[in-house]
XYZ file of C-alpha atoms in Angstrom:
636
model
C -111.631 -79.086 62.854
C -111.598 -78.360 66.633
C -112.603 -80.359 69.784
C -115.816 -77.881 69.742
C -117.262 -80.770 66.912
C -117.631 -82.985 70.136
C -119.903 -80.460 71.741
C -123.556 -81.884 71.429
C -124.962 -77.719 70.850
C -122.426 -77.688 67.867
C -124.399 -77.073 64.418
C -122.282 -78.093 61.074
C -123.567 -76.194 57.810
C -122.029 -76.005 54.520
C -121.589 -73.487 52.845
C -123.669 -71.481 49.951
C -122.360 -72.772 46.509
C -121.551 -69.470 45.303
C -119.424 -68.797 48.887
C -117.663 -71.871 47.795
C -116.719 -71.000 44.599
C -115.727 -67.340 45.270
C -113.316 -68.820 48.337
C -111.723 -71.504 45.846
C -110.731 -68.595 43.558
C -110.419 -65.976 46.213
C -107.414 -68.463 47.111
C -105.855 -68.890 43.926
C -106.571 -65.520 42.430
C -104.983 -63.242 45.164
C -101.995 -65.528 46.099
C -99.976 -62.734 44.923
C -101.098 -60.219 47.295
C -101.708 -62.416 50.371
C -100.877 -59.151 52.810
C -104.567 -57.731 52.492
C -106.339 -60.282 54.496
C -104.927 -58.564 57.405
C -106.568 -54.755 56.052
C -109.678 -56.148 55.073
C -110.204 -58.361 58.987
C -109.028 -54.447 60.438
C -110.964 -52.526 58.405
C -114.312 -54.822 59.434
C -113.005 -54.421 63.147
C -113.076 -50.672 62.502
C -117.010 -50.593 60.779
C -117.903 -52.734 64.368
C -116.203 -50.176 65.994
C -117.943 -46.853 64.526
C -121.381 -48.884 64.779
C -120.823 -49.657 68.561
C -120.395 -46.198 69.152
C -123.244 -44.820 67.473
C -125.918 -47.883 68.693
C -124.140 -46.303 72.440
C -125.241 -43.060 71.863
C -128.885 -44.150 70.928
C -129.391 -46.523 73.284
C -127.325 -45.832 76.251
C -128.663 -47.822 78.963
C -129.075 -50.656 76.882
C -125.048 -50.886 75.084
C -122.638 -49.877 77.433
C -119.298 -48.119 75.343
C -116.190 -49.139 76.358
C -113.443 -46.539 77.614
C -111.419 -47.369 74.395
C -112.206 -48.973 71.192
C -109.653 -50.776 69.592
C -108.254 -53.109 67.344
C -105.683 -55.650 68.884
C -103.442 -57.511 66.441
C -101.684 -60.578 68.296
C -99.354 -63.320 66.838
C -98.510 -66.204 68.844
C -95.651 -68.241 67.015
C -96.421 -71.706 68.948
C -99.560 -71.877 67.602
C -98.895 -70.599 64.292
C -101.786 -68.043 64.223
C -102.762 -64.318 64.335
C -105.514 -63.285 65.868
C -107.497 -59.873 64.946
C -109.639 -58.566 68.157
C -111.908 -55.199 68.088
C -114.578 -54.626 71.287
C -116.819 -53.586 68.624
C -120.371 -54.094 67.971
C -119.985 -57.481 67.836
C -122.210 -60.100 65.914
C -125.696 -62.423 67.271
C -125.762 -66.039 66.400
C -127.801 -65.262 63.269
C -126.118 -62.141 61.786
C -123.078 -64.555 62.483
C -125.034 -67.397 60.227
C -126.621 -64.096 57.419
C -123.156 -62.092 56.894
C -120.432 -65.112 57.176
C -122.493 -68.717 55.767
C -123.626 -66.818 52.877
C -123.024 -63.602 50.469
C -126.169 -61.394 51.038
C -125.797 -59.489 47.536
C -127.114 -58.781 44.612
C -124.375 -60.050 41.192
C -123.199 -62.715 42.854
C -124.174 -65.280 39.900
C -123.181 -62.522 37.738
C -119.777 -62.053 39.390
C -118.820 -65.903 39.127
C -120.036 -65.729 35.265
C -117.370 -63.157 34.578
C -114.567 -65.069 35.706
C -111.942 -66.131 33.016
C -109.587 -68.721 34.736
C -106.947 -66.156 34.240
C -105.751 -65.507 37.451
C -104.662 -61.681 36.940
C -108.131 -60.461 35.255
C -109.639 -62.857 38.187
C -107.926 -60.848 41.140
C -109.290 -58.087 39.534
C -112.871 -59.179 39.540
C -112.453 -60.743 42.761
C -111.296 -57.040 44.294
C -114.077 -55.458 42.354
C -116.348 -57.491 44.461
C -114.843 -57.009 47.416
C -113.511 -59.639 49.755
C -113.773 -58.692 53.091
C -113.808 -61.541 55.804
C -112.978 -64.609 53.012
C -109.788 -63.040 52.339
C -109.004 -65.104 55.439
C -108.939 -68.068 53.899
C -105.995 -66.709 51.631
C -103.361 -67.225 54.043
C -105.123 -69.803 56.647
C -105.838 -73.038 56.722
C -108.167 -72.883 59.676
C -110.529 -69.936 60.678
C -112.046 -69.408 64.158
C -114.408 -66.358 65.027
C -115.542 -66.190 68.451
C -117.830 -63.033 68.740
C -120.777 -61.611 71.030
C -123.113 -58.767 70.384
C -122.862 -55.723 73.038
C -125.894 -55.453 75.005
C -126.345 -59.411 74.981
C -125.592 -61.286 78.255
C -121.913 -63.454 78.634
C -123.376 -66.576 77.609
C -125.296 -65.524 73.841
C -121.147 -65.805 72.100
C -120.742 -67.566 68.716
C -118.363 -69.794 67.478
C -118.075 -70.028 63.986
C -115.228 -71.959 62.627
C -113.838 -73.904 58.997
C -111.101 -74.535 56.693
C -112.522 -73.122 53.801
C -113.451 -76.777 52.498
C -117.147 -76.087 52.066
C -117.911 -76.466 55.441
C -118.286 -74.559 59.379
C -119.516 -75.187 62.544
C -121.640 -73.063 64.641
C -121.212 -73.280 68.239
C -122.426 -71.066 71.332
C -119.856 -69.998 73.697
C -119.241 -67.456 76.562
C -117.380 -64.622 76.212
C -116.305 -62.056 79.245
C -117.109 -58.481 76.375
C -118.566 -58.372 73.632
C -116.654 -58.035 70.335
C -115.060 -60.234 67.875
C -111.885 -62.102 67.662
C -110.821 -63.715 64.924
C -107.975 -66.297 64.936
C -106.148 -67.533 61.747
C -104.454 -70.387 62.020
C -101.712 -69.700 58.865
C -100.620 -72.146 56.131
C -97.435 -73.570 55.802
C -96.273 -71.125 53.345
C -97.380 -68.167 54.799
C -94.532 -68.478 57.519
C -94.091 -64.266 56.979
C -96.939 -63.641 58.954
C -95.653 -64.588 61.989
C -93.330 -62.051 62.067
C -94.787 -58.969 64.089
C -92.273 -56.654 62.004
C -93.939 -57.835 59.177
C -97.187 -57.227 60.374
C -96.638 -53.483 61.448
C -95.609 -52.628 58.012
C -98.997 -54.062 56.664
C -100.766 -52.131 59.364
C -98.561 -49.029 58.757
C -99.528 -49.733 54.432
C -102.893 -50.130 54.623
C -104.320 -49.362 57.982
C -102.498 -45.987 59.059
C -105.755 -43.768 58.099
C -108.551 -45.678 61.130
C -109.404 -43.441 63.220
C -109.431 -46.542 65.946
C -106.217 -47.282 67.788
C -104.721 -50.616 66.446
C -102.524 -52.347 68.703
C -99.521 -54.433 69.018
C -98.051 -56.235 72.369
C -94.734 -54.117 73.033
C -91.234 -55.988 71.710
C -88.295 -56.192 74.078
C -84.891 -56.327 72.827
C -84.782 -59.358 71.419
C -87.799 -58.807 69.612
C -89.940 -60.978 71.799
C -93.645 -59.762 72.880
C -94.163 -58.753 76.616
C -97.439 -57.829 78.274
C -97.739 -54.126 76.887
C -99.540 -53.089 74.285
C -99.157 -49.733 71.925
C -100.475 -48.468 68.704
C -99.265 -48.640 66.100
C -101.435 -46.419 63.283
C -102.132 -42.743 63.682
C -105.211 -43.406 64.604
C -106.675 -40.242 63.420
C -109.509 -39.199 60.669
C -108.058 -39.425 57.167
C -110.757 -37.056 55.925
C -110.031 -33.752 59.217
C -106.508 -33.644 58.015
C -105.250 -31.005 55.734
C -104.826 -31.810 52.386
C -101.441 -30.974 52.390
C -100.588 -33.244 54.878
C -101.896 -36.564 53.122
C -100.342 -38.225 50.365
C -102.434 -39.944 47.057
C -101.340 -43.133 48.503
C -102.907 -42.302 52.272
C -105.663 -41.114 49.962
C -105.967 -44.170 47.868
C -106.038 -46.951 50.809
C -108.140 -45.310 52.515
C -110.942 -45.574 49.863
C -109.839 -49.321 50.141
C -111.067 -48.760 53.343
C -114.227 -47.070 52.878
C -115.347 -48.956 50.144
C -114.024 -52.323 50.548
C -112.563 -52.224 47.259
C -109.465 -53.769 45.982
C -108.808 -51.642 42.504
C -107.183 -47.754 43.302
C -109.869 -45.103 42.954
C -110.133 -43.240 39.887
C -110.172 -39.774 41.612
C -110.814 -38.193 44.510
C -112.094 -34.516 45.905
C -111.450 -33.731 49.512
C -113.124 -30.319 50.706
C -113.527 -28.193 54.150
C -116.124 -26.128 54.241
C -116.677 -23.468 56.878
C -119.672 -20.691 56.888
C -122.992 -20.591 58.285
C -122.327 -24.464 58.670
C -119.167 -26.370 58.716
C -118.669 -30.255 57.035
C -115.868 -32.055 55.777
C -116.627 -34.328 52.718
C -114.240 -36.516 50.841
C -115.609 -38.161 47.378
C -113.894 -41.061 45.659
C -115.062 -42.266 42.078
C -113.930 -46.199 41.724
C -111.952 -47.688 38.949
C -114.904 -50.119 38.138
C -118.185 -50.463 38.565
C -119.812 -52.189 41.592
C -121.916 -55.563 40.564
C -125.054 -53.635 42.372
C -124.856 -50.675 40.786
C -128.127 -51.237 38.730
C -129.629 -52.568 41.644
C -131.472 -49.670 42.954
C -132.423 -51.102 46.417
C -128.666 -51.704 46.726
C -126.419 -49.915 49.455
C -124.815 -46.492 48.637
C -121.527 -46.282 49.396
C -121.358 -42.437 51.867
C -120.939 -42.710 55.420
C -122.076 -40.121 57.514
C -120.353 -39.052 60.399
C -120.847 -36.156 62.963
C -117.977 -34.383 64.567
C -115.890 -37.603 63.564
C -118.619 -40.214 65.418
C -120.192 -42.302 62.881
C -123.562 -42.403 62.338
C -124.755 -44.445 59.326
C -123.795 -45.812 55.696
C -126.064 -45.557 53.190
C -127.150 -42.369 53.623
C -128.627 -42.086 50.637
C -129.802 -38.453 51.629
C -126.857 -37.026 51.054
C -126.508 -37.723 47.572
C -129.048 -38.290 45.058
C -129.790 -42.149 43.432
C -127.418 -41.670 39.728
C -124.085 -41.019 42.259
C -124.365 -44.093 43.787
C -121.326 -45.165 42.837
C -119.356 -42.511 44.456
C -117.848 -43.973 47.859
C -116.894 -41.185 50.358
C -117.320 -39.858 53.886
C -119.076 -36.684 54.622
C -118.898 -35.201 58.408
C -120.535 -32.707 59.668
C -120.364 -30.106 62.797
C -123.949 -28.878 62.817
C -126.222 -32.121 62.851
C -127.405 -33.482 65.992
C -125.456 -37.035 67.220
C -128.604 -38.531 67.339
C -129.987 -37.594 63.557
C -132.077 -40.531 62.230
C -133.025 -41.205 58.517
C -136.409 -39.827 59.469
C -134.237 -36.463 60.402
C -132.330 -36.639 57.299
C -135.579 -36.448 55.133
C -136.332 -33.300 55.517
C -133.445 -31.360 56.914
C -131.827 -28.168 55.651
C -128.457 -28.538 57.133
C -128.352 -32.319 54.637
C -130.142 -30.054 51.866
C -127.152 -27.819 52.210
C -124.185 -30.709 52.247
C -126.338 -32.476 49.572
C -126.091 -29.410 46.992
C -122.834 -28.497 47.805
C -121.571 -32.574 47.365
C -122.883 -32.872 44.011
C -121.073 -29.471 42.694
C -117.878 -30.929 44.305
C -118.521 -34.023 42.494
C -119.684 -32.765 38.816
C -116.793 -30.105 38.752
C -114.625 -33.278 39.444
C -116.280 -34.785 36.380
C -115.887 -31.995 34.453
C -112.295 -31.972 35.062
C -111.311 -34.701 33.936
C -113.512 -34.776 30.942
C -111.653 -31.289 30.201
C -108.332 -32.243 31.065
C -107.614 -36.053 31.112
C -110.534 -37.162 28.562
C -109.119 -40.628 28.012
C -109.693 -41.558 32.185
C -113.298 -39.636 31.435
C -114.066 -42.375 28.714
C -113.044 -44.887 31.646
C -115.243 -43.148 33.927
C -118.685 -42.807 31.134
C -117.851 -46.691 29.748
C -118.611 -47.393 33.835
C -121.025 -44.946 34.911
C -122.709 -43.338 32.208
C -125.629 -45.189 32.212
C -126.061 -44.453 35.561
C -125.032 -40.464 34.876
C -128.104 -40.230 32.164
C -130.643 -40.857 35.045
C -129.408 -37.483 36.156
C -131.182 -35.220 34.431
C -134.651 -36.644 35.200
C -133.724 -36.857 39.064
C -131.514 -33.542 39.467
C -133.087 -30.305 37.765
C -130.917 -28.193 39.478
C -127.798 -29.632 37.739
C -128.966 -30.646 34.743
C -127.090 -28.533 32.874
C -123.861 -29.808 34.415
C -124.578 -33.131 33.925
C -125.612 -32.406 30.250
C -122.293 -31.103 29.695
C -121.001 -34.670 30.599
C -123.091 -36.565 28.769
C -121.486 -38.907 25.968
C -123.336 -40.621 22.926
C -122.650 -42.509 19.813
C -122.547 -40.673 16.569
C -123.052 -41.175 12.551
C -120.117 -38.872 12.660
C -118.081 -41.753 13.811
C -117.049 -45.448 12.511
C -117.763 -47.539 15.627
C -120.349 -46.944 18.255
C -118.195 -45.766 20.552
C -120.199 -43.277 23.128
C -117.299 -40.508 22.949
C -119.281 -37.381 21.421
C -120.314 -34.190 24.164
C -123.061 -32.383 23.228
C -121.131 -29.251 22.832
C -119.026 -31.091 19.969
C -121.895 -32.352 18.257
C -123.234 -28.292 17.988
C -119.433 -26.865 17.310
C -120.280 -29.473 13.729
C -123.496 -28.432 13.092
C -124.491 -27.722 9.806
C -124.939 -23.585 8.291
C -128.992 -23.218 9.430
C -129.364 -26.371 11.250
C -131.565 -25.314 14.954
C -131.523 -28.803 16.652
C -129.664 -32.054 17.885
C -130.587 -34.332 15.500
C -130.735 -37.717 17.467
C -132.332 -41.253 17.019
C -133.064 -43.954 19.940
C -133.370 -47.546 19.421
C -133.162 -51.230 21.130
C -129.277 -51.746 20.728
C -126.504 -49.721 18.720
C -126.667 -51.524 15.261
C -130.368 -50.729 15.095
C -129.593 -47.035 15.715
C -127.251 -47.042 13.161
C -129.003 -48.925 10.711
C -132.107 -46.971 11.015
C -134.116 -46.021 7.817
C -134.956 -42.745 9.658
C -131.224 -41.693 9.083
C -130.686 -42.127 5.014
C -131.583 -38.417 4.316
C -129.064 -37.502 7.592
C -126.555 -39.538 5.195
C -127.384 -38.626 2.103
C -126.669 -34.566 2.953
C -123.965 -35.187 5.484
C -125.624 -34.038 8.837
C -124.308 -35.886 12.019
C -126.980 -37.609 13.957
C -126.605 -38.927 17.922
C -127.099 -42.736 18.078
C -128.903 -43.761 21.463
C -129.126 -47.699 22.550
C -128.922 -47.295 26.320
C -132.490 -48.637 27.795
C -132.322 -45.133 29.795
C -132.265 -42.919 26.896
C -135.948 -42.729 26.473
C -136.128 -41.937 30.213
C -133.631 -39.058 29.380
C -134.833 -37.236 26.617
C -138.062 -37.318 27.937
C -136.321 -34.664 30.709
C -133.227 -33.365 28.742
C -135.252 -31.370 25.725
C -132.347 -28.648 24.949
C -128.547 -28.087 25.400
C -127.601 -24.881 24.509
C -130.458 -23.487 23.840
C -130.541 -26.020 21.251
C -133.461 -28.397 20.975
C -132.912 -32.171 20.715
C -135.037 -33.252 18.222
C -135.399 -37.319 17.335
C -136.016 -37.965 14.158
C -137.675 -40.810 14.122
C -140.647 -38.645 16.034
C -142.953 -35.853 14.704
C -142.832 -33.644 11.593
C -139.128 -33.225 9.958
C -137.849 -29.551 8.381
C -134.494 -29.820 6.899
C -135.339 -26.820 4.251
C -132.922 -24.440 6.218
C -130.071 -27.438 5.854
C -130.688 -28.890 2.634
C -132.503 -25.818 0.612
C -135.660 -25.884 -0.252
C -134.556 -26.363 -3.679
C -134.106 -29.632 -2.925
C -137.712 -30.973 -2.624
C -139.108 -29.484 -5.850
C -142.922 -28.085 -5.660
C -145.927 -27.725 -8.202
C -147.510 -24.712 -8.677
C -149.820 -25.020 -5.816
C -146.946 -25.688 -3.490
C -147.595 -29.069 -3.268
C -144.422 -31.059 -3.354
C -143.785 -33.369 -5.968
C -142.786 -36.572 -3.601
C -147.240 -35.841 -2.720
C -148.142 -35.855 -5.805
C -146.319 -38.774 -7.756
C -148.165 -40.949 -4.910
C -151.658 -39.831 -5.999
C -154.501 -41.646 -4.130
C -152.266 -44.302 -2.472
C -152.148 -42.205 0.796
C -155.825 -43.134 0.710
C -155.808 -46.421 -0.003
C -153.207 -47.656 2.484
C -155.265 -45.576 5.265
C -158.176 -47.880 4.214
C -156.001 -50.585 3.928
C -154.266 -50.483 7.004
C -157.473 -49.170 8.836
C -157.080 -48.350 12.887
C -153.333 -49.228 12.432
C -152.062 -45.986 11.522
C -153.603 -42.647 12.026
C -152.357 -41.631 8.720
C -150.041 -42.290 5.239
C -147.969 -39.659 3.743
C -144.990 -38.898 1.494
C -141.866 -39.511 3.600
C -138.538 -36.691 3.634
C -136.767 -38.793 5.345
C -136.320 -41.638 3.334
C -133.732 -42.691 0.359
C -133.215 -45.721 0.348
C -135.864 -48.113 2.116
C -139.602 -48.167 0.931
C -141.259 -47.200 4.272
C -140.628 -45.844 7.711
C -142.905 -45.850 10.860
C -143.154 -42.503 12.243
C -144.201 -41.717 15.951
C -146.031 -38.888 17.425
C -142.953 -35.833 19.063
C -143.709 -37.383 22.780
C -144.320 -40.803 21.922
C -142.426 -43.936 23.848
C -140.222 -45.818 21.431
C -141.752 -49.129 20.079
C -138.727 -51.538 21.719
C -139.563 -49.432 24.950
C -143.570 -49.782 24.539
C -143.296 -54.090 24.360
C -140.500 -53.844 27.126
C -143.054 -52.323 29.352
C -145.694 -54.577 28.086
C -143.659 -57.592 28.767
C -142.969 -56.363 32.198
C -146.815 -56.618 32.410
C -146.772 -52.407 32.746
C -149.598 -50.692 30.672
C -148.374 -48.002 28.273
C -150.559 -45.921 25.833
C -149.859 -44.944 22.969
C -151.683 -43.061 19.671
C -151.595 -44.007 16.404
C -148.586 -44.085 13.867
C -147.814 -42.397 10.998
C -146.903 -44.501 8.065
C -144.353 -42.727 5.668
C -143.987 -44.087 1.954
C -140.640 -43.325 -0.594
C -142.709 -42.215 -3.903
C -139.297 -43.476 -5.958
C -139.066 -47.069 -3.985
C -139.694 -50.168 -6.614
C -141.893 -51.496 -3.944
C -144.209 -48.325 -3.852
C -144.371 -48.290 -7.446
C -145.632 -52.214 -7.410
C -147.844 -51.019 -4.896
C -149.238 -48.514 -6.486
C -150.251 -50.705 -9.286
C -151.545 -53.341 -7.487
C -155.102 -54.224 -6.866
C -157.275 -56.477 -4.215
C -156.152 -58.858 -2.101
C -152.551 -58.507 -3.966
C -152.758 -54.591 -2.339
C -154.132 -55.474 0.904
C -151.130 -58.172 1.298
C -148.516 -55.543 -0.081
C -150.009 -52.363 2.338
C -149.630 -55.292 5.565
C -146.083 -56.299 4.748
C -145.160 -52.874 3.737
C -146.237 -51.517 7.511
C -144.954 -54.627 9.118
C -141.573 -54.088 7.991
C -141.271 -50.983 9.295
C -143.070 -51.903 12.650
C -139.954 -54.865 13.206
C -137.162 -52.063 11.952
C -138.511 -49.899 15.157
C -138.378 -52.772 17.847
C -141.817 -52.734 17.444
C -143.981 -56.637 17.990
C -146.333 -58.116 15.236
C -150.162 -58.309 16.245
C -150.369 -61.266 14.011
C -146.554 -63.234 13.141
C -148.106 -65.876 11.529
C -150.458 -63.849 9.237
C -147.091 -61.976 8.221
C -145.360 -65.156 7.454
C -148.232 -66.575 4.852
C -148.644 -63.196 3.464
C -144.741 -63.390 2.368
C -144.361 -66.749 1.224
C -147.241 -65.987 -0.809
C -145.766 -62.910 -2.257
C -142.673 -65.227 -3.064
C -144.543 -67.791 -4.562
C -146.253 -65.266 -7.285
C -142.435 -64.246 -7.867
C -140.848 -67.559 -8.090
C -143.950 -68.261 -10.899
């Protein structure tokens, strides 16, 4: 490695296995597109930069700020390396060990399961992840950082250096500032590198938009370095710029920038506003979704600055928990340079950039939904899950966000989640008041539902809901529209105004003729069944299928009742209703039967429709014996 292995303070490690797996493909997968190890190494310098300069302004005394921060970029031919310097923030011993020996997130083992072998699809992955420092290893055989955290003394430097082979070496060292420098020592084959021309245009691709000064040592006329340096990016705020005056692609590397991401954004908004207070936000939505995005505890991905010093990342104040995939910057004019997270709790001025964010964001949505619906279905296949926590968490715009809402339908041949709420009610039947909807454990139980055969049978669409959130939703979303979403596997069903009332023919007394063909077997399942129902009637809703469970209008689902149970989380719950189909061969067996014969018949008969609602058996076993001994009286 280096002549630092001699040192006797020198500490070798290897590395995680999941660090050595993502590097192995890291290095295979983006060979193609070698250039971005050198905007990914700048675009850390510039985070260490903006967090210097805020940990200067809250501690002043204790972390000096330089006169300049910068990002040098240095190639030295001889040696065959290039070396990436910043006098940022700067890194202790074991931050050095936490962010660079290991990969401190959530999806990791998820990540690596998702890889094909297929190179393309794999870069794509890889990107999705992000790849940050590693992507050093794409171009260089040999990797030394040498870095020191500000407010430390000389002598508390790190080296940290390997070859990517599952292996690095900690060392301490002195250093004269603090900051990090990070030498590459390239491959054979990456000979291109070298060449400082070549390394401007990277910078000038990828890098023009950091608002830190990145420099290169001067050329003479021959093109060799001398001993003066001069930037070479703007070095100005993407985001205080005009809109006019920045291209998509300006816009679209720097949200490779901002959120370490590999893939082109999906869209962008970029707003000034000026009034009784003045911000600046710019709002990205990505291509893909991040492997943490169901990981609530996980980083959001808005910085916060304040007249153009940063402050913090994951200021998850400024926009509520279901957009946390939306990567951005937000700067304001009005909040104080020293604003904490204990400030932002409970301030008006982030109330204020808060509302106004999420408008910006949901009439983005709502664009595209309206005007480019097939890159909405891109946007709902990634985020929608995420998008139906909304109305539970954001009353204010719950209407918005109910407009963007997509679901399955009976109206369609796959379950494909493509159908708005305001199509479903443009098809609604002549007298039909409600969203008809059903929730269940995955789609094919949805769509398979018993609860759905009289939706079938007269041709009115139903929504088909599978997402684990969808309980959680309709629990806060009860109308669109002024329509009512009724699920109709829950409380009392009325499709007279639909169907006619002619349809369900009625005795003189006005009871219906489905009650009465059942006589007294209402009452003798009850007494059957006992405490396991809290009552037996005729069923409207079925055609088909002999029996239905039927759950009180707020009820949890079943599937949702032994998910919580499983999770060890109580949950309470009344009593079902059992509904019976008075023309089912089954019902008319039952009705005949007698003793234990009845007994076994009323169990299965409720069991059955217990398992068709993701519901779990009390007693599997007593199921089992009461079946085969149903088949064995057949088979006789």
């Amino acid at each position: 490695m280096s002549e630092t292995q001699t040192d006797p303070k020198t500490e070798t490690r290897r590395f995680e296995t999941e660090v050595s797996q993502l590097l192995q493909l890291m290095i295979h997968s983006l060979y193609s597109n070698r250039e971005i190890f050198l905007r990914e190494l700048i675009s850390n310098g510039a985070d260490a930069c903006d967090k210097l300069r805020f940990e200067a302004l809250a501690q002043p005394d204790a972390i000096p700020q330089p006169a300049e921060l910068a990002i040098d970029v240095e190639v030295d031919t001889d040696a065959r390396s290039v070396t990436v310097r910043d006098n940022g923030i700067g890194m202790s011993r074991d931050e050095v060990v936490e962010h660079i020996g290991t990969i401190a997130r959530s999806g990791t083992k998820a990540f690596l399961e998702k890889l094909t072998g297929d190179q393309k699809k794999d870069s794509q992955l890889i990107g999705q992840f992000g790849v940050g420092f590693y992507s050093s290893f794409i171009v260089a055989d040999h990797v030394r950082l040498e870095t020191r955290r500000a407010g430390s003394e000389a002598d508390a430097g790190t080296r940290w250096e390997s070859r990517g082979d599952g292996e690095y070496t900690i060392t301490p060292c002195e250093r004269a500032a603090p900051g990090t420098e990070i030498t590459l020592t390239l491959k054979e084959d990456a000979d291109e590198f070298l060449e400082a021309v070549r390394l401007r245009h990277i910078i000038g691709r990828y890098s023009d938009h950091v608002a830190f000064p990145i420099r290169m040592r001067k050329q003479d006329d021959e093109g060799n370095p001398t001993d003066d340096w001069e930037t070479v990016n703007r070095a100005s705020a993407l985001w205080t710029r005009s809109k006019s005056e920045v291209s998509d692609e300006e816009y679209r590397e720097f949200y490779k920038h901002v959120a370490h991401d590999f893939d082109d954004p999906t869209a962008w908004t970029h707003n000034h506003v000026e009034g009784r207070q003045e911000y600046t936000t710019l709002f990205y939505i990505p291509k893909r979704a991040p492997f943490d995005l169901w990981d609530r505890d996980a980083r959001h991905g808005v910085k916060l600055y304040v007249k153009r010093v940063f402050i913090m990342d994951d200021a998850e104040k400024l926009l509520p928990n279901y957009l946390r995939f939306v990567r951005g910057v937000v700067d304001s004019a009005d909040l104080p340079l020293n604003v904490s997270r204990e400030i932002l709790q409970d301030n008006r001025l982030v109330d204020s950039i808060r509302s106004g964010s999420v408008k910006k964001i949901l009439g983005l949505m709502q664009s595209i939904a309206d005007n480019e619906p097939e890159k909405y279905t891109e946007i709902w296949q990634n985020f929608g899950r995420v998008l139906k926590e909304g109305p539970g968490e954001d009353y204010a715009n719950q209407e918005a966000i109910a407009k963007l809402l997509r679901f399955a339908s009976t109206q369609n041949s796959d379950d494909t989640q493509n159908v708005a709420l305001a199509d479903y009610i443009a098809r609604m039947k002549e007298g039909q008041e409600a969203i008809y909807l059903i929730t269940a454990d995955n789609a094919s139980a949805a769509r398979n539902s018993p609860h759905l055969e009289v939706f079938r049978k007269h041709g009115i669409e139903v929504l088909l809901l599978s997402d684990r959130v969808d309980e959680w939703l309709l629990s806060h979303l009860r109308e669109f529209d002024g329509k009512p979403l009724k699920n109709v596997a829950k409380g009392d069903l009325d499709l007279d105004k639909i169907i006619g009332e002619d349809a369900e023919q009625k005795n003189e007394t006005g009871e219906s003729a489905a009650d009465e063909d059942l006589a007294d077997l209402p009452e003798r399942l009850q007494q059957a069944l006992g405490d396991r129902v809290d009552s037996v009637r005729a069923s409207r809703r079925l055609v088909e299928s002999p029996a239905c469970i039927v759950l009180g209008e707020h009820e949890m689902a079943l599937y949702l009742q032994e998910l919580l149970k499983q999770a060890g989380q109580d949950t309470f719950s009344s009593k079902p209703v059992l509904e019976v189909n008075p023309g089912h061969p089954l019902v008319e067996r039952l009705k005949a039967a007698e003793g234990d014969d009845f007994n076994d018949l009323a169990s299965l008969l409720f069991d059955q429709s217990l398992l068709a609602e993701g519901g779990q058996l009390e007693d599997p076993s007593g199921f089992v014996a009461r079946l085969n001994r149903l088949l064995l009286q057949n088979a006789a």
